[in-house]
Amino acid sequence: MSRFQLQVTVPDELAGKRLDQALSSLCPEHSRSRIQSWIKSGDVSVNNINYKQRDEVSSGDVIAIDTKLQTIDKYEAENINLDIIYEDNDIIIINKPVGLVVHPGAGNPNHTLVNALLNFDNTLEEIPRAGIIHRLDKDTTGVMVVARTLESHTFLVKRLQERVIKREYQTVVCGQIIAGGSIENKMGRHPVHRTKMAVTSSGKVATTHYKVIKKFQHYTHLHVQLETGRTHQIRVHMSHIKHPVIGDPVYGHNKSIRKGVDSLLREIITNFKRQALHAFSLELPHPSTDQKIKFTAELPEDMIVLIEGLNKYDQAEK
């Protein structure tokens, strides 16, 4: 058992929310039931006053948490190879491979990144979600940070909420995008298909910036930077502007083959078996020094083959 202390300020977008709802948004690494138990126990205050979970918070309110943190979920350590980019006493930086689910859940009770991390460092069982600060989808590859201490975890979660941590991706999308741009709207659960996310009128603000790396005849290689980190954000935003990520099984699978594509290009695209999305860069302040550090992971082999195939096709067509 360890002590968990955190102080956060309520942003404008959470004004008017119930205390438990606001804290669930501000502390996504903790379950709603855990947060509600803290509130009931008097371990949460708002402007030094104890609130009930249904009480509403206002923009600028200071929420303080001071509680004993017990490990609720127990997961088995599994000997799964990890590609470690960097490690020290505070953090682990990994290059997540394709096909690895980050956290156990329905349909994936084990064989996840959490199980691999517990095998790599068994002290991570004392940290929420084994120290994982942010997630990547199962078939998205690339750089992730893991906190090795509760202090580092609290520090990094707060910096993520403050949008200090910079996450950059590369993706290949359908259609030609002429120039870079930004997408800003609200995202939430799809009103009908609840396992999907969608652009909605009442969701949370989501902002994505993108630049063109290279245009192909029917596809575009993009550099993407997240300002916010909503679930499936890049995939939803690219689909929203009618340029879904190649191979995306949820937001654009049937749109990956563009009209006018011949059999050779069709083969290149159909041979790519996942969404073409890679987290290639992560910049964050170090928990011990607050100094900015940056880590990168080169494109995985399957995306290199995809891009080379698109290049060769374009050259052959000239």
Coordinates of C-alpha atoms in Angstrom, one line a residue:
M1 CA 0.0 0.0 0.0
S2 CA 1.3 3.5 -0.9
R3 CA 0.1 7.1 -0.5
F4 CA -1.4 8.9 -3.5
Q5 CA -1.5 12.7 -3.5
L6 CA -2.6 14.9 -6.3
Q7 CA -3.8 18.4 -6.8
V8 CA -5.5 19.4 -10.1
T9 CA -7.4 22.5 -11.3
V10 CA -10.7 22.1 -13.0
P11 CA -10.5 23.3 -16.7
D12 CA -13.3 25.2 -18.4
E13 CA -14.6 22.1 -20.3
L14 CA -15.4 20.3 -17.0
A15 CA -17.3 23.2 -15.4
G16 CA -20.7 22.1 -14.2
K17 CA -19.7 18.4 -14.0
R18 CA -20.3 16.3 -10.9
L19 CA -17.1 15.9 -8.8
D20 CA -16.8 12.1 -9.6
Q21 CA -17.3 12.8 -13.3
A22 CA -14.7 15.6 -13.4
L23 CA -12.2 13.5 -11.5
S24 CA -12.8 10.5 -13.8
S25 CA -11.8 12.8 -16.7
L26 CA -8.8 14.3 -14.9
C27 CA -7.6 10.9 -13.6
P28 CA -8.4 8.4 -16.3
E29 CA -6.0 5.9 -14.9
H30 CA -8.3 5.3 -12.0
S31 CA -11.7 3.7 -12.2
R32 CA -14.9 5.7 -11.4
S33 CA -15.7 3.3 -8.4
R34 CA -12.2 3.9 -6.9
I35 CA -12.7 7.7 -7.2
Q36 CA -16.1 7.5 -5.6
S37 CA -14.7 5.5 -2.7
W38 CA -12.1 8.3 -2.1
I39 CA -14.8 10.9 -2.1
K40 CA -17.0 9.0 0.3
S41 CA -14.0 8.4 2.6
G42 CA -13.2 12.2 2.7
D43 CA -10.0 11.8 0.9
V44 CA -11.0 14.4 -1.8
S45 CA -11.5 18.1 -1.2
V46 CA -12.5 21.0 -3.5
N47 CA -11.0 24.3 -2.4
N48 CA -10.3 22.7 1.0
I49 CA -13.9 21.7 1.4
N50 CA -15.2 18.1 1.3
Y51 CA -17.7 17.6 -1.5
K52 CA -20.1 14.8 -2.2
Q53 CA -19.7 12.9 -5.5
R54 CA -22.8 14.5 -7.0
D55 CA -21.7 18.1 -6.2
E56 CA -20.9 20.2 -9.2
V57 CA -17.4 21.7 -9.7
S58 CA -16.6 25.1 -11.3
S59 CA -13.8 26.2 -13.6
G60 CA -10.7 27.0 -11.6
D61 CA -11.7 24.9 -8.6
V62 CA -8.7 23.1 -7.0
I63 CA -9.3 19.4 -6.3
A64 CA -7.0 17.8 -3.9
I65 CA -6.6 14.0 -3.4
D66 CA -4.8 12.5 -0.4
T67 CA -5.4 8.8 0.0
K68 CA -3.9 5.4 0.6
L69 CA -3.7 3.5 -2.7
Q70 CA -4.4 -0.2 -2.7
T71 CA -3.8 -2.5 -5.6
I72 CA -7.3 -3.5 -6.6
D73 CA -6.6 -5.4 -9.8
K74 CA -4.1 -8.3 -9.8
Y75 CA -2.6 -9.4 -13.1
E76 CA -0.2 -12.2 -13.8
A77 CA 3.4 -11.5 -15.0
E78 CA 4.0 -13.0 -18.4
N79 CA 7.3 -13.5 -20.2
I80 CA 6.6 -11.3 -23.2
N81 CA 9.5 -9.6 -25.0
L82 CA 9.6 -5.9 -24.7
D83 CA 11.5 -3.5 -27.0
I84 CA 13.0 -1.1 -24.4
I85 CA 14.2 2.2 -25.9
Y86 CA 15.3 3.6 -22.5
E87 CA 14.9 3.0 -18.8
D88 CA 16.0 4.6 -15.5
N89 CA 14.7 4.6 -11.9
D90 CA 11.7 6.8 -12.9
I91 CA 10.5 5.8 -16.4
I92 CA 10.6 3.1 -19.0
I93 CA 10.3 4.0 -22.7
I94 CA 9.1 1.2 -24.9
N95 CA 8.4 0.6 -28.6
K96 CA 5.1 -1.2 -28.7
P97 CA 4.8 -3.8 -31.4
V98 CA 1.7 -4.5 -33.5
G99 CA -0.9 -6.8 -32.1
L100 CA -0.1 -6.1 -28.4
V101 CA -3.1 -5.0 -26.3
V102 CA -2.1 -2.4 -23.7
H103 CA -4.3 -3.3 -20.8
P104 CA -6.4 -6.4 -19.9
G105 CA -10.1 -6.1 -20.6
A106 CA -13.1 -7.9 -22.0
G107 CA -11.8 -10.4 -24.6
N108 CA -8.1 -9.8 -23.6
P109 CA -7.7 -11.0 -20.0
N110 CA -4.0 -11.6 -20.5
H111 CA -1.0 -11.5 -22.9
T112 CA -1.1 -7.7 -22.7
L113 CA 1.5 -5.0 -22.2
V114 CA 0.6 -4.9 -18.5
N115 CA 1.4 -8.6 -18.1
A116 CA 4.7 -8.0 -19.9
L117 CA 5.6 -5.0 -17.7
L118 CA 4.9 -6.9 -14.5
N119 CA 7.3 -9.6 -15.7
F120 CA 9.9 -6.9 -16.5
D121 CA 9.5 -5.1 -13.1
N122 CA 7.3 -6.6 -10.5
T123 CA 7.3 -3.4 -8.4
L124 CA 4.9 -2.0 -11.1
E125 CA 2.0 -3.8 -9.5
E126 CA 2.0 -1.0 -6.9
I127 CA 1.4 1.6 -9.6
P128 CA -2.0 2.2 -11.3
R129 CA -2.2 0.3 -14.6
A130 CA 1.3 -0.9 -14.0
G131 CA 2.6 2.6 -14.6
I132 CA 1.1 3.1 -18.1
I133 CA 0.5 6.8 -18.7
H134 CA -1.2 6.7 -22.1
R135 CA -2.5 4.0 -24.5
L136 CA -1.9 2.9 -28.0
D137 CA -4.5 0.8 -29.9
K138 CA -3.7 -2.9 -30.3
D139 CA -2.6 -2.5 -33.9
T140 CA -0.9 0.9 -33.5
T141 CA 2.9 0.7 -33.0
G142 CA 5.4 3.0 -31.4
V143 CA 6.7 4.9 -28.4
M144 CA 5.0 4.8 -25.0
V145 CA 6.2 5.9 -21.5
V146 CA 5.7 3.9 -18.3
A147 CA 6.2 5.3 -14.8
R148 CA 8.2 3.2 -12.4
T149 CA 7.2 5.1 -9.2
L150 CA 3.9 6.5 -7.9
E151 CA 5.6 10.0 -7.8
S152 CA 6.6 9.7 -11.5
H153 CA 3.1 8.4 -12.4
T154 CA 1.4 11.4 -10.7
F155 CA 3.9 13.8 -12.3
L156 CA 3.4 12.4 -15.9
V157 CA -0.4 12.1 -15.7
K158 CA -0.6 15.8 -14.7
R159 CA 1.8 16.8 -17.5
L160 CA -0.3 14.9 -20.0
Q161 CA -3.4 16.7 -18.8
E162 CA -1.6 20.0 -19.1
R163 CA -0.7 19.1 -22.7
V164 CA 3.0 19.4 -22.0
I165 CA 3.8 15.9 -23.3
K166 CA 4.1 15.9 -27.1
R167 CA 3.1 12.9 -29.1
E168 CA 3.8 12.7 -32.8
Y169 CA 2.7 10.0 -35.3
Q170 CA 3.1 8.9 -38.9
T171 CA 0.2 7.5 -40.8
V172 CA -0.8 6.8 -44.4
V173 CA -4.3 7.8 -45.3
C174 CA -6.6 7.3 -48.2
G175 CA -6.9 10.1 -50.8
Q176 CA -4.6 13.0 -51.7
I177 CA -4.2 15.7 -49.0
I178 CA -2.8 18.8 -50.7
A179 CA -1.5 20.6 -47.6
G180 CA -1.3 20.4 -43.8
G181 CA -4.0 21.6 -41.4
S182 CA -5.7 21.2 -38.1
I183 CA -8.9 19.5 -37.0
E184 CA -10.7 20.7 -33.9
N185 CA -14.1 19.5 -32.8
K186 CA -15.7 17.5 -30.0
M187 CA -15.5 13.7 -29.7
G188 CA -17.5 11.2 -27.7
R189 CA -19.0 7.8 -27.9
H190 CA -20.9 7.0 -31.1
P191 CA -24.6 7.5 -30.4
V192 CA -25.5 4.0 -31.8
H193 CA -22.4 1.9 -32.0
R194 CA -21.1 2.4 -28.4
T195 CA -17.7 0.7 -29.0
K196 CA -16.9 3.4 -31.6
M197 CA -15.9 7.0 -31.1
A198 CA -17.4 9.8 -33.2
V199 CA -17.4 13.5 -33.8
T200 CA -20.3 14.7 -31.6
S201 CA -21.8 18.0 -30.5
S202 CA -21.5 17.2 -26.8
G203 CA -18.2 15.4 -26.4
K204 CA -14.8 16.5 -25.3
V205 CA -12.7 18.9 -27.3
A206 CA -10.2 17.1 -29.6
T207 CA -7.4 18.8 -31.6
T208 CA -5.2 17.2 -34.2
H209 CA -2.5 18.9 -36.4
Y210 CA -1.2 17.3 -39.5
K211 CA 1.5 17.9 -42.2
V212 CA 2.0 16.2 -45.5
I213 CA 5.2 14.1 -45.8
K214 CA 4.5 12.8 -49.3
K215 CA 1.6 12.7 -51.6
F216 CA 1.0 9.6 -53.7
Q217 CA -1.5 9.1 -56.5
H218 CA -4.3 7.8 -54.3
Y219 CA -2.8 8.1 -50.8
T220 CA -0.9 10.5 -48.5
H221 CA 1.9 9.9 -46.0
L222 CA 1.2 12.3 -43.0
H223 CA 3.0 13.6 -39.9
V224 CA 0.4 14.0 -37.1
Q225 CA 0.7 15.7 -33.8
L226 CA -1.9 15.3 -31.0
E227 CA -2.8 18.3 -28.9
T228 CA -5.4 16.2 -27.0
G229 CA -5.5 12.5 -26.6
R230 CA -9.0 11.2 -27.0
T231 CA -9.7 7.5 -27.7
H232 CA -9.0 6.7 -31.5
Q233 CA -8.6 10.4 -32.1
I234 CA -6.4 10.3 -35.2
R235 CA -8.4 7.5 -36.7
V236 CA -11.7 9.3 -36.1
H237 CA -10.4 12.7 -37.3
M238 CA -8.9 11.3 -40.5
S239 CA -12.2 9.5 -41.3
H240 CA -14.2 12.6 -40.5
I241 CA -12.3 14.6 -43.2
K242 CA -12.9 11.7 -45.6
H243 CA -9.3 10.5 -45.5
P244 CA -9.4 7.4 -43.3
V245 CA -6.2 5.6 -42.3
I246 CA -5.3 2.8 -44.6
G247 CA -6.3 -0.6 -43.2
D248 CA -8.5 0.9 -40.3
P249 CA -11.0 -1.9 -39.6
V250 CA -13.4 0.3 -37.7
Y251 CA -13.3 3.8 -39.3
G252 CA -12.4 3.1 -42.9
H253 CA -11.8 -0.5 -43.8
N254 CA -14.1 -0.6 -46.8
K255 CA -12.7 2.8 -48.0
S256 CA -9.0 1.8 -48.2
I257 CA -9.3 0.8 -51.9
R258 CA -10.0 4.1 -53.7
K259 CA -11.9 4.3 -57.0
G260 CA -9.7 4.0 -60.0
V261 CA -7.1 1.8 -58.3
D262 CA -5.7 -0.9 -60.5
S263 CA -4.9 -4.5 -59.5
L264 CA -1.2 -3.8 -58.6
L265 CA -2.0 -1.0 -56.2
R266 CA -5.0 -2.9 -54.8
E267 CA -2.6 -5.7 -53.9
I268 CA -0.2 -3.3 -52.1
I269 CA -3.1 -2.0 -50.0
T270 CA -4.8 -5.3 -49.2
N271 CA -1.5 -6.8 -48.1
F272 CA -1.3 -4.3 -45.3
K273 CA -3.2 -6.0 -42.5
R274 CA -3.7 -3.2 -39.9
Q275 CA -4.3 0.5 -39.5
A276 CA -1.2 2.4 -40.9
L277 CA -0.5 4.3 -37.7
H278 CA 2.8 4.6 -35.8
A279 CA 3.7 6.7 -32.7
F280 CA 7.2 7.7 -33.8
S281 CA 8.1 10.5 -31.3
L282 CA 7.4 11.3 -27.6
E283 CA 8.7 14.4 -25.8
L284 CA 8.2 14.8 -22.1
P285 CA 9.7 16.4 -19.0
H286 CA 11.6 13.9 -16.9
P287 CA 9.9 13.3 -13.5
S288 CA 13.1 13.9 -11.5
T289 CA 14.6 16.9 -13.4
D290 CA 11.7 18.4 -15.3
Q291 CA 14.1 18.6 -18.2
K292 CA 12.6 17.8 -21.7
I293 CA 13.7 14.5 -23.2
K294 CA 12.6 13.1 -26.6
F295 CA 12.4 9.5 -27.8
T296 CA 11.8 8.2 -31.2
A297 CA 11.0 4.8 -32.8
E298 CA 11.6 4.2 -36.5
L299 CA 8.8 3.1 -38.7
P300 CA 8.1 -0.7 -38.4
E301 CA 8.9 -2.9 -41.3
D302 CA 5.3 -3.3 -42.5
M303 CA 4.8 0.5 -42.9
I304 CA 8.2 0.8 -44.6
V305 CA 7.1 -1.9 -47.1
L306 CA 3.8 -0.1 -47.6
I307 CA 5.4 3.3 -48.3
E308 CA 8.0 1.8 -50.6
G309 CA 5.2 0.0 -52.5
L310 CA 3.3 3.2 -53.0
N311 CA 6.6 4.9 -54.1
K312 CA 7.4 2.2 -56.7
Y313 CA 3.8 2.2 -58.0
D314 CA 3.9 6.0 -58.6
Q315 CA 7.3 5.8 -60.3
A316 CA 6.1 3.0 -62.6
E317 CA 3.0 5.1 -63.6
K318 CA 5.1 8.1 -64.6

